[in-house]
Short mmCIF file of C-alpha atoms and ligand atoms in Angstrom, two decimals:
data_model
loop_
_atom_site.label_atom_id
_atom_site.label_comp_id
_atom_site.label_asym_id
_atom_site.label_seq_id
_atom_site.Cartn_x
_atom_site.Cartn_y
_atom_site.Cartn_z
CA MET A 1 -79.06 121.80 -86.09
CA PHE A 2 -76.80 123.49 -83.62
CA LEU A 3 -73.87 121.24 -83.47
CA LEU A 4 -74.24 120.65 -87.20
CA MET A 5 -73.64 124.59 -87.36
CA GLN A 6 -70.56 125.02 -84.57
CA GLU A 7 -69.41 121.96 -87.18
CA SER A 8 -69.42 123.57 -90.37
CA VAL A 9 -67.90 127.02 -89.31
CA ARG A 10 -64.76 125.09 -90.02
CA ASP A 11 -64.31 125.21 -93.15
CA LEU A 12 -66.24 128.26 -93.61
CA THR A 13 -64.17 132.52 -93.83
CA PRO A 14 -64.56 133.82 -90.40
CA THR A 15 -67.83 133.82 -88.82
CA PRO A 16 -69.86 135.14 -86.08
CA THR A 17 -70.76 131.95 -83.91
CA PRO A 18 -73.96 130.96 -85.53
CA ALA A 19 -76.87 130.17 -83.51
CA PRO A 20 -79.72 128.85 -84.64
CA HIS A 21 -82.28 131.44 -83.90
CA SER A 22 -81.45 134.02 -86.25
CA ILE A 23 -83.24 135.50 -88.85
CA HIS A 24 -82.83 136.87 -92.25
CA CYS A 25 -82.73 140.40 -92.37
CA SER A 26 -85.91 141.28 -93.91
CA PRO A 27 -85.58 145.05 -95.89
CA THR A 28 -89.27 145.56 -96.75
CA THR A 29 -91.74 147.34 -93.58
CA ALA A 30 -94.91 149.09 -94.98
CA LEU A 31 -92.67 151.90 -95.82
CA GLY A 32 -90.24 151.06 -97.45
CA SER A 33 -86.52 149.93 -96.64
CA SER A 34 -85.69 150.45 -92.70
CA SER A 35 -82.78 148.78 -93.39
CA ARG A 36 -81.63 148.74 -89.82
CA VAL A 37 -80.08 145.76 -88.97
CA LYS A 38 -79.44 143.93 -85.40
CA THR A 39 -76.56 141.83 -84.09
CA HIS A 40 -76.94 139.41 -81.68
CA SER A 41 -74.23 139.28 -79.29
CA CYS A 42 -73.41 136.05 -80.84
CA GLY A 43 -73.11 137.93 -83.80
CA THR A 44 -75.67 136.87 -86.23
CA ILE A 45 -78.04 138.66 -88.41
CA SER A 46 -81.46 139.51 -87.11
CA SER A 47 -84.06 142.10 -88.56
CA LEU A 48 -85.62 145.22 -87.43
CA ILE A 49 -89.14 144.97 -89.46
CA SER A 50 -91.48 147.57 -88.39
CA HIS A 51 -94.59 148.42 -89.69
CA ASN A 52 -94.70 151.05 -87.83
CA THR A 53 -93.45 154.75 -88.98
CA LYS A 54 -92.80 155.94 -85.49
CA HIS A 55 -89.78 153.10 -85.37
CA CYS A 56 -88.23 154.82 -88.92
CA CYS A 57 -85.67 157.49 -87.19
CA MET A 58 -84.45 158.59 -90.83
CA PHE A 59 -81.13 160.01 -90.24
CA LYS A 60 -80.96 159.20 -86.24
CA SER A 61 -80.88 155.03 -86.36
CA ALA A 62 -78.47 154.21 -83.41
CA GLU A 63 -78.31 150.61 -85.55
CA HIS A 64 -77.31 151.17 -89.69
CA TRP A 65 -76.70 148.25 -91.00
CA ASP A 66 -73.92 149.60 -92.47
CA ASP A 67 -72.54 150.37 -88.78
CA VAL A 68 -73.42 146.79 -88.45
CA PHE A 69 -71.53 145.41 -91.33
CA ARG A 70 -68.80 147.52 -90.94
CA GLY A 71 -68.77 146.34 -87.16
CA LEU A 72 -68.02 142.66 -88.31
CA SER A 73 -65.89 143.63 -90.74
CA ARG A 74 -63.32 145.00 -88.24
CA LYS A 75 -63.70 142.31 -86.39
CA TYR A 76 -63.60 139.00 -89.14
CA GLY A 77 -61.57 140.54 -91.73
CA GLN A 78 -62.97 141.55 -95.62
CA VAL A 79 -64.61 138.78 -96.17
CA PHE A 80 -66.86 136.66 -93.46
CA THR A 81 -70.01 134.43 -92.49
CA VAL A 82 -73.52 135.80 -91.70
CA TRP A 83 -75.92 133.16 -90.61
CA PHE A 84 -79.56 133.60 -92.07
CA ALA A 85 -81.24 130.97 -90.34
CA ASN A 86 -79.08 128.19 -90.58
CA THR A 87 -77.72 129.01 -94.10
CA PRO A 88 -74.42 130.09 -94.26
CA LEU A 89 -73.51 133.30 -96.41
CA VAL A 90 -70.00 134.74 -97.10
CA VAL A 91 -70.06 138.77 -97.11
CA ILE A 92 -67.23 140.43 -99.23
CA THR A 93 -66.89 143.72 -97.71
CA ASP A 94 -63.75 145.06 -99.84
CA ILE A 95 -64.21 145.87 -103.43
CA ASP A 96 -61.30 145.21 -104.88
CA ILE A 97 -61.79 141.29 -103.51
CA ALA A 98 -65.30 142.02 -104.32
CA ARG A 99 -63.72 142.51 -108.20
CA GLU A 100 -61.56 139.59 -107.88
CA ALA A 101 -64.40 137.14 -106.39
CA PHE A 102 -66.81 138.48 -109.29
CA HIS A 103 -64.37 138.24 -111.67
CA LYS A 104 -66.00 136.27 -114.77
CA ARG A 105 -68.58 134.17 -114.64
CA ASN A 106 -67.05 132.40 -111.03
CA LEU A 107 -69.73 133.82 -108.59
CA THR A 108 -72.66 133.85 -111.41
CA GLY A 109 -74.99 131.75 -110.31
CA ARG A 110 -77.63 131.94 -107.73
CA PRO A 111 -78.85 130.35 -104.27
CA SER A 112 -81.58 127.90 -105.10
CA SER A 113 -84.73 128.63 -102.55
CA TYR A 114 -88.23 128.42 -102.26
CA PHE A 115 -89.47 131.02 -103.68
CA ALA A 116 -86.51 130.47 -106.60
CA LYS A 117 -88.34 127.50 -107.53
CA GLN A 118 -91.44 129.24 -108.23
CA LEU A 119 -89.69 131.36 -110.85
CA SER A 120 -87.14 128.90 -112.22
CA ASN A 121 -87.81 125.48 -112.68
CA ASP A 122 -87.86 122.56 -115.18
CA ASN A 123 -90.67 124.45 -116.90
CA HIS A 124 -89.51 127.68 -117.47
CA ARG A 125 -86.21 129.33 -116.27
CA GLU A 126 -85.90 133.38 -115.70
CA VAL A 127 -83.78 136.40 -115.67
CA VAL A 128 -83.14 136.44 -112.17
CA PHE A 129 -83.31 132.76 -110.55
CA SER A 130 -81.52 130.99 -113.45
CA ASP A 131 -77.67 130.20 -113.73
CA GLY A 132 -75.40 129.52 -115.52
CA HIS A 133 -75.93 128.79 -119.63
CA GLU A 134 -79.68 129.79 -119.76
CA TRP A 135 -78.93 132.56 -117.32
CA GLU A 136 -76.79 134.24 -119.58
CA ALA A 137 -78.45 133.44 -122.59
CA ILE A 138 -81.72 134.75 -121.06
CA ARG A 139 -79.60 137.98 -119.55
CA ARG A 140 -77.98 138.91 -122.89
CA THR A 141 -81.28 138.79 -124.36
CA THR A 142 -83.10 141.20 -121.64
CA GLN A 143 -80.79 143.20 -121.19
CA PRO A 144 -80.64 144.51 -124.72
CA ALA A 145 -83.80 144.38 -124.73
CA ILE A 146 -84.57 146.84 -122.08
CA GLN A 147 -82.00 149.80 -122.78
CA PHE A 148 -81.82 149.31 -126.44
CA SER A 149 -84.85 149.33 -127.80
CA ILE A 150 -85.47 149.51 -131.12
CA VAL A 151 -87.13 153.24 -131.99
CA ASN A 152 -87.59 153.44 -136.00
CA THR A 153 -87.51 151.49 -139.31
CA ASN A 154 -83.87 152.15 -140.01
CA ARG A 155 -82.75 150.59 -137.00
CA SER A 156 -80.64 152.84 -135.03
CA LYS A 157 -80.95 151.93 -131.27
CA ARG A 158 -81.36 153.98 -127.87
CA LYS A 159 -81.49 153.02 -124.41
CA TYR A 160 -85.06 152.07 -123.75
CA SER A 161 -84.90 154.39 -120.42
CA THR A 162 -83.65 157.56 -122.24
CA LEU A 163 -86.61 156.97 -124.80
CA ASP A 164 -89.25 160.27 -125.01
CA LYS A 165 -91.67 157.20 -124.92
CA LEU A 166 -90.85 156.15 -121.82
CA ILE A 167 -91.26 159.69 -120.63
CA TYR A 168 -94.45 160.10 -122.04
CA LEU A 169 -95.58 156.76 -120.86
CA THR A 170 -94.31 158.04 -117.31
CA VAL A 171 -95.80 161.04 -117.41
CA ASP A 172 -99.52 160.00 -118.26
CA CYS A 173 -99.06 157.24 -115.12
CA VAL A 174 -98.66 160.00 -113.15
CA ASP A 175 -101.17 162.07 -114.13
CA GLN A 176 -103.04 159.25 -113.97
CA THR A 177 -102.10 158.83 -110.35
CA VAL A 178 -102.55 162.03 -109.15
CA LYS A 179 -105.98 161.84 -110.52
CA SER A 180 -107.10 159.20 -109.03
CA MET A 181 -105.94 160.36 -105.70
CA ILE A 182 -108.06 163.42 -106.01
CA ASP A 183 -111.18 162.20 -107.16
CA ARG A 184 -110.72 159.14 -104.58
CA GLU A 185 -109.11 161.03 -101.77
CA GLY A 186 -110.53 164.68 -102.24
CA LEU A 187 -107.98 167.68 -101.14
CA ASP A 188 -108.33 168.12 -97.38
CA LYS A 189 -107.40 165.39 -95.82
CA PRO A 190 -104.40 163.45 -95.13
CA PHE A 191 -104.28 159.36 -96.49
CA ILE A 192 -101.81 156.90 -96.95
CA VAL A 193 -100.41 156.98 -100.17
CA LYS A 194 -98.67 153.98 -100.32
CA ASP A 195 -101.51 152.01 -102.72
CA TYR A 196 -101.42 154.87 -104.66
CA ILE A 197 -97.34 154.59 -105.05
CA PHE A 198 -97.41 150.75 -105.84
CA TYR A 199 -100.58 151.49 -108.73
CA MET A 200 -98.10 154.44 -110.08
CA PHE A 201 -95.09 151.78 -110.34
CA PHE A 202 -97.21 149.22 -111.88
CA ASN A 203 -98.55 150.83 -114.58
CA ILE A 204 -95.22 151.99 -115.82
CA ILE A 205 -93.87 148.85 -115.52
CA SER A 206 -96.77 147.24 -117.01
CA ALA A 207 -96.62 149.36 -119.89
CA SER A 208 -93.47 149.56 -120.39
CA ILE A 209 -93.47 145.83 -120.78
CA LEU A 210 -97.27 144.60 -121.97
CA GLY A 211 -98.39 147.70 -123.41
CA LYS A 212 -100.51 147.58 -120.96
CA SER A 213 -101.93 150.42 -117.87
CA TYR A 214 -104.90 149.39 -115.45
CA THR A 215 -107.30 151.18 -113.27
CA MET A 216 -106.95 150.89 -109.67
CA ASP A 217 -110.05 148.65 -109.53
CA ASP A 218 -108.88 146.41 -111.87
CA PRO A 219 -109.44 142.77 -110.23
CA GLU A 220 -106.49 141.69 -112.58
CA LEU A 221 -104.10 144.51 -110.90
CA LYS A 222 -105.41 144.07 -107.40
CA ARG A 223 -104.03 140.40 -108.11
CA PHE A 224 -101.27 141.51 -108.92
CA LYS A 225 -100.70 143.32 -105.78
CA TYR A 226 -101.24 140.25 -103.63
CA VAL A 227 -98.05 139.18 -104.60
CA LEU A 228 -96.36 141.99 -105.41
CA MET A 229 -97.08 144.10 -101.53
CA ASP A 230 -100.11 142.42 -99.88
CA VAL A 231 -99.12 138.79 -99.47
CA GLY A 232 -95.82 140.34 -97.59
CA HIS A 233 -98.12 142.56 -94.70
CA GLU A 234 -100.86 139.49 -94.37
CA VAL A 235 -98.13 137.51 -93.18
CA GLY A 236 -95.54 139.90 -91.88
CA ALA A 237 -91.53 138.94 -91.78
CA ARG A 238 -92.84 135.77 -91.65
CA PHE A 239 -93.07 135.91 -95.28
CA MET A 240 -89.09 136.12 -95.79
CA LEU A 241 -88.49 132.94 -93.23
CA TRP A 242 -90.89 130.91 -96.20
CA ASP A 243 -87.97 130.56 -98.09
CA PHE A 244 -85.49 128.91 -94.96
CA SER A 245 -87.99 126.98 -93.55
CA SER A 246 -90.77 124.52 -94.58
CA PHE A 247 -92.19 123.98 -91.29
CA ILE A 248 -92.82 128.22 -91.02
CA ARG A 249 -94.38 127.58 -94.37
CA LEU A 250 -96.39 124.52 -92.63
CA LEU A 251 -98.22 126.44 -90.31
CA ASP A 252 -98.66 129.56 -92.71
CA ARG A 253 -100.04 127.15 -95.10
CA ARG A 254 -102.90 129.03 -96.61
CA SER A 255 -100.78 132.27 -97.29
CA VAL A 256 -98.30 129.98 -98.56
CA GLN A 257 -101.19 128.18 -100.71
CA LYS A 258 -102.53 131.77 -102.26
CA GLN A 259 -99.02 133.21 -102.77
CA GLN A 260 -98.61 130.01 -104.95
CA GLN A 261 -101.83 130.39 -106.67
CA ILE A 262 -101.90 133.63 -107.14
CA LEU A 263 -97.92 133.68 -108.41
CA THR A 264 -98.80 130.63 -110.98
CA GLU A 265 -102.34 132.42 -111.98
CA MET A 266 -99.76 135.81 -112.91
CA SER A 267 -97.00 133.97 -114.53
CA LEU A 268 -99.84 132.38 -116.79
CA MET A 269 -101.42 136.24 -117.79
CA ILE A 270 -98.39 137.26 -118.13
CA ARG A 271 -96.80 134.23 -120.36
CA ASN A 272 -100.28 134.47 -122.46
CA LYS A 273 -99.83 138.58 -122.74
CA PHE A 274 -96.52 137.69 -124.11
CA LYS A 275 -97.63 135.33 -126.67
CA ASP A 276 -101.04 137.51 -127.88
CA HIS A 277 -97.93 140.23 -128.56
CA TYR A 278 -97.29 137.97 -131.81
CA ALA A 279 -100.53 138.34 -132.95
CA ASP A 280 -99.96 141.84 -134.63
CA TYR A 281 -96.15 142.23 -134.28
CA SER A 282 -94.35 143.88 -136.57
CA ASP A 283 -89.88 144.08 -136.78
CA ALA A 284 -90.52 147.36 -137.82
CA ILE A 285 -91.56 149.13 -134.36
CA GLU A 286 -91.57 147.83 -130.55
CA ARG A 287 -94.16 148.68 -129.15
CA ASP A 288 -92.88 148.06 -125.54
CA ILE A 289 -90.56 145.04 -123.89
CA CYS A 290 -92.40 142.75 -124.61
CA ASP A 291 -91.91 142.86 -128.21
CA ALA A 292 -88.24 143.94 -128.12
CA LEU A 293 -87.94 140.84 -126.48
CA ILE A 294 -89.01 138.73 -129.69
CA THR A 295 -86.74 140.92 -131.62
CA ALA A 296 -83.69 139.77 -129.83
CA LYS A 297 -85.17 136.42 -130.12
CA ASN A 298 -85.16 136.34 -133.83
CA GLU A 299 -82.16 137.88 -134.23
CA ALA A 300 -80.42 135.45 -132.49
CA LEU A 301 -82.44 132.19 -133.90
CA ARG A 302 -81.43 133.99 -137.37
CA GLU A 303 -77.62 134.99 -136.35
CA GLY A 304 -77.62 131.30 -135.48
CA LYS A 305 -76.26 132.43 -131.93
CA GLU A 306 -75.43 129.30 -130.12
CA TRP A 307 -77.80 130.46 -126.91
CA ALA A 308 -80.91 130.89 -129.16
CA PRO A 309 -82.36 127.76 -128.38
CA TYR A 310 -82.70 128.83 -124.72
CA LEU A 311 -84.53 132.05 -125.51
CA THR A 312 -88.12 130.38 -124.98
CA ASP A 313 -91.02 131.94 -125.25
CA ASP A 314 -92.34 130.38 -121.62
CA ASN A 315 -88.62 131.61 -120.60
CA LEU A 316 -88.98 135.34 -122.22
CA ALA A 317 -92.34 135.82 -120.45
CA MET A 318 -91.25 134.75 -117.30
CA SER A 319 -88.05 136.77 -117.53
CA ALA A 320 -90.51 139.97 -118.44
CA MET A 321 -92.71 138.63 -115.09
CA SER A 322 -89.53 139.35 -113.10
CA LEU A 323 -89.31 142.62 -114.07
CA PHE A 324 -92.63 143.47 -112.62
CA LEU A 325 -91.07 140.98 -109.34
CA GLY A 326 -87.42 142.89 -109.56
CA GLY A 327 -88.82 146.41 -110.59
CA ILE A 328 -91.84 147.63 -108.51
CA SER A 329 -91.72 146.75 -105.32
CA THR A 330 -87.42 148.30 -105.24
CA SER A 331 -89.05 151.48 -106.58
CA GLN A 332 -91.80 151.85 -105.08
CA ASN A 333 -90.78 151.21 -101.10
CA THR A 334 -87.99 153.55 -102.80
CA PHE A 335 -90.13 156.77 -103.88
CA GLN A 336 -91.98 156.54 -100.60
CA TRP A 337 -89.08 157.03 -98.44
CA ILE A 338 -88.39 159.46 -100.83
CA VAL A 339 -91.72 160.81 -99.98
CA LEU A 340 -90.86 160.35 -96.59
CA LEU A 341 -87.75 162.39 -96.28
CA MET A 342 -89.81 165.29 -98.15
CA CYS A 343 -91.76 165.31 -95.17
CA TYR A 344 -89.42 164.77 -92.86
CA TYR A 345 -87.13 167.53 -94.19
CA PRO A 346 -89.74 170.92 -95.79
CA GLU A 347 -86.36 172.56 -95.77
CA VAL A 348 -84.80 169.97 -98.82
CA GLN A 349 -88.42 169.59 -100.65
CA ARG A 350 -88.39 173.51 -101.30
CA LYS A 351 -84.67 172.69 -102.24
CA LEU A 352 -85.90 170.57 -104.78
CA ARG A 353 -89.34 172.15 -105.40
CA GLN A 354 -86.57 175.48 -106.79
CA GLU A 355 -83.80 173.49 -108.96
CA ILE A 356 -87.07 171.14 -110.50
CA GLU A 357 -88.96 175.17 -111.89
CA THR A 358 -85.36 176.83 -112.48
CA GLN A 359 -84.24 173.89 -114.51
CA ILE A 360 -87.55 172.60 -115.67
CA GLY A 361 -90.38 174.44 -115.50
CA ASP A 362 -93.65 174.17 -117.31
CA ARG A 363 -92.49 172.12 -119.93
CA MET A 364 -92.10 167.94 -120.42
CA PRO A 365 -89.01 167.01 -118.56
CA THR A 366 -85.97 164.79 -120.66
CA HIS A 367 -83.49 162.38 -119.96
CA GLU A 368 -81.07 164.77 -120.19
CA ASP A 369 -82.64 167.06 -117.46
CA ARG A 370 -80.68 164.71 -114.90
CA ASN A 371 -77.17 166.50 -115.73
CA ARG A 372 -79.28 170.07 -115.04
CA CYS A 373 -81.01 168.63 -111.58
CA HIS A 374 -77.81 167.85 -109.69
CA TYR A 375 -79.75 168.35 -106.34
CA VAL A 376 -82.39 166.49 -107.12
CA MET A 377 -79.66 164.22 -108.73
CA ALA A 378 -77.86 163.73 -105.17
CA PHE A 379 -81.29 163.44 -103.24
CA ILE A 380 -82.53 160.56 -105.23
CA ALA A 381 -78.29 158.83 -105.03
CA GLU A 382 -78.47 159.91 -100.89
CA THR A 383 -81.90 158.16 -100.37
CA LEU A 384 -80.89 155.33 -101.68
CA ARG A 385 -77.64 155.07 -99.77
CA PHE A 386 -79.71 156.24 -96.88
CA ARG A 387 -82.21 154.00 -97.25
CA ASN A 388 -81.47 151.25 -99.78
CA ILE A 389 -84.26 148.66 -99.97
CA ILE A 390 -81.78 145.96 -100.86
CA PRO A 391 -78.41 147.06 -98.33
CA ILE A 392 -77.57 143.45 -98.77
CA GLY A 393 -78.30 142.62 -102.40
CA VAL A 394 -79.66 138.78 -104.21
CA PRO A 395 -77.15 136.37 -102.96
CA HIS A 396 -75.23 134.48 -105.79
CA ARG A 397 -74.01 131.33 -105.44
CA ALA A 398 -70.35 130.39 -106.27
CA LEU A 399 -70.01 128.35 -109.35
CA VAL A 400 -66.45 127.01 -108.62
CA ASP A 401 -64.62 126.88 -105.65
CA ILE A 402 -63.06 130.48 -105.13
CA GLN A 403 -59.82 131.19 -103.59
CA ILE A 404 -59.00 134.67 -102.59
CA VAL A 405 -55.36 135.72 -101.69
CA ALA A 406 -54.96 134.72 -98.14
CA LEU A 407 -58.12 133.90 -97.09
CA LYS A 408 -60.24 130.64 -97.07
CA PRO A 409 -61.53 129.87 -99.87
CA ILE A 410 -65.45 130.39 -101.21
CA ASN A 411 -66.82 126.50 -102.00
CA VAL A 412 -68.01 126.14 -104.77
CA ASN A 413 -72.38 126.23 -104.12
CA GLN A 414 -71.97 129.26 -100.99
CA SER A 415 -74.16 131.85 -101.01
CA VAL A 416 -71.84 135.20 -101.46
CA PHE A 417 -73.47 138.59 -101.58
CA TRP A 418 -70.77 142.10 -101.48
CA TYR A 419 -71.13 144.75 -99.59
CA THR A 420 -68.68 147.42 -99.86
C1 HEM B 501 -84.79 151.55 -106.53
C2 HEM B 501 -85.06 150.30 -107.43
C3 HEM B 501 -83.99 149.13 -107.73
C4 HEM B 501 -83.33 148.56 -106.97
C5 HEM B 501 -82.15 149.63 -105.00
C6 HEM B 501 -82.94 146.99 -107.48
C7 HEM B 501 -82.04 146.82 -106.66
C8 HEM B 501 -81.50 145.69 -106.91
C9 HEM B 501 -80.05 144.41 -106.79
C10 HEM B 501 -79.26 144.89 -105.12
C11 HEM B 501 -79.76 143.74 -107.54
C12 HEM B 501 -79.08 142.11 -107.35
C13 HEM B 501 -77.79 142.55 -108.23
C14 HEM B 501 -77.12 140.85 -108.50
O1 HEM B 501 -76.97 139.96 -108.83
O2 HEM B 501 -75.99 141.33 -107.59
C15 HEM B 501 -80.84 143.85 -109.04
C16 HEM B 501 -81.17 142.15 -109.81
C17 HEM B 501 -81.84 142.78 -110.98
N1 HEM B 501 -82.68 144.04 -110.64
FE1 HEM B 501 -83.24 145.50 -109.69
N2 HEM B 501 -83.77 147.30 -108.44
C18 HEM B 501 -84.19 148.17 -108.73
C19 HEM B 501 -84.83 148.75 -109.65
C20 HEM B 501 -85.05 147.72 -110.44
C21 HEM B 501 -86.01 147.52 -111.76
C22 HEM B 501 -87.16 149.08 -111.83
C23 HEM B 501 -85.82 146.66 -112.60
C24 HEM B 501 -86.61 146.09 -114.25
C25 HEM B 501 -87.82 146.48 -115.18
C26 HEM B 501 -84.85 145.76 -111.76
C27 HEM B 501 -84.93 144.17 -112.51
C28 HEM B 501 -83.83 143.68 -111.74
C29 HEM B 501 -83.01 142.69 -112.51
C30 HEM B 501 -83.97 141.53 -113.92
C31 HEM B 501 -82.41 142.15 -111.76
C32 HEM B 501 -81.85 140.53 -112.29
C33 HEM B 501 -80.30 140.94 -112.57
C34 HEM B 501 -79.70 139.39 -113.40
O3 HEM B 501 -80.10 138.48 -111.68
O4 HEM B 501 -78.64 139.27 -113.78
N3 HEM B 501 -84.12 145.90 -110.66
N4 HEM B 501 -81.38 144.78 -108.73
#
């Protein structure tokens, strides 16, 4: 394997010498993204995965992933290759080169992987791991469904994220979470907040997409939690390696089987809930994102759009499921960092509270408050920059050979991500 990896280097953009022991960089920790990446002497990247808060040296990490990538860029140029196990990944670190490379459809593919195949396969496709025409069709439908939900009978459109409905729904989920915390933990002792934060974001996403929220004891919620959170903690960093090594999947076969079974169960459950929406669906009112997807599908069919055949109920329901997979752990881990940083920097917490009290006070927050709460918005942006849950994004796949300026070409099917 080592010799094969060395041999393949010739055709790649500049790369540190690969070694077969390199490990995929996993951003997941018990607390959230530690995002601390180490370079081996050979220059490959491995993750430092900490399940212990003591190892998350906030604002003090000597090996910040940003320094690592900038260091590699200085050494190997603006486009170089890193290795995750035996998989080469092209990294583009210059914004103009990234713009040129990601222009149009050239890089809209996704590399095939163990996890990708569970979601997008011959039976159904979804929005994150499909590519080509199917991805375009599903993306054309899911994005407007989320961003532009039809809110009233005269069909005027507003971004779903700016609707009062989303604010009320979010406030309800936060209130419900705080109530559960107080009922279960009391007010007089410290406790671990992780599960509650999961619960809060799960309900925000579930109520937005399916129109249904859960109590913490609900067995359905516990099944979802296993796939979205617990399996990662059960097997630790190895969970990320399942994508790269069938040998590790064989070693972990019990957890692998359990994960597959629960994911299949979850996808079936969401497909059924999606189909249930037809029973009392009306295009005059959208209750949730499933309704918005059905409306978008009907519109595409009515208008004879060429992509309409890709909008099967299974594909749309799986895309709704991808919003659970893509939206919960990202928000949950980011929020966990927010909580931790506020505890670590009480002065920052005081200023945040002061701005919220001055600008919002006791009234219901509105979307426009974002323009008034500059300190809060800066704090969120800085948290996302400092402890980004997906610092290197989700890899794309080249659909064609791409020649960038005087550099070696990025070959068709090669995996690429940008880091600028
Ligand atoms: C802090 C929160 C979040 C972070 C840091 C984050 C980050 C990302 C990143 C890096 C990608 C890959 C983009 C690419 O392909 O180049 C992505 C894609 C995606 N995210 Fe998020 N995300 C967050 C929240 C959410 C939420 C709340 C949802 C849904 C409710 C969501 C749904 C998706 C979907 C569907 C995709 C795939 C888009 C596509 O391939 O066309 N994300 N996200």
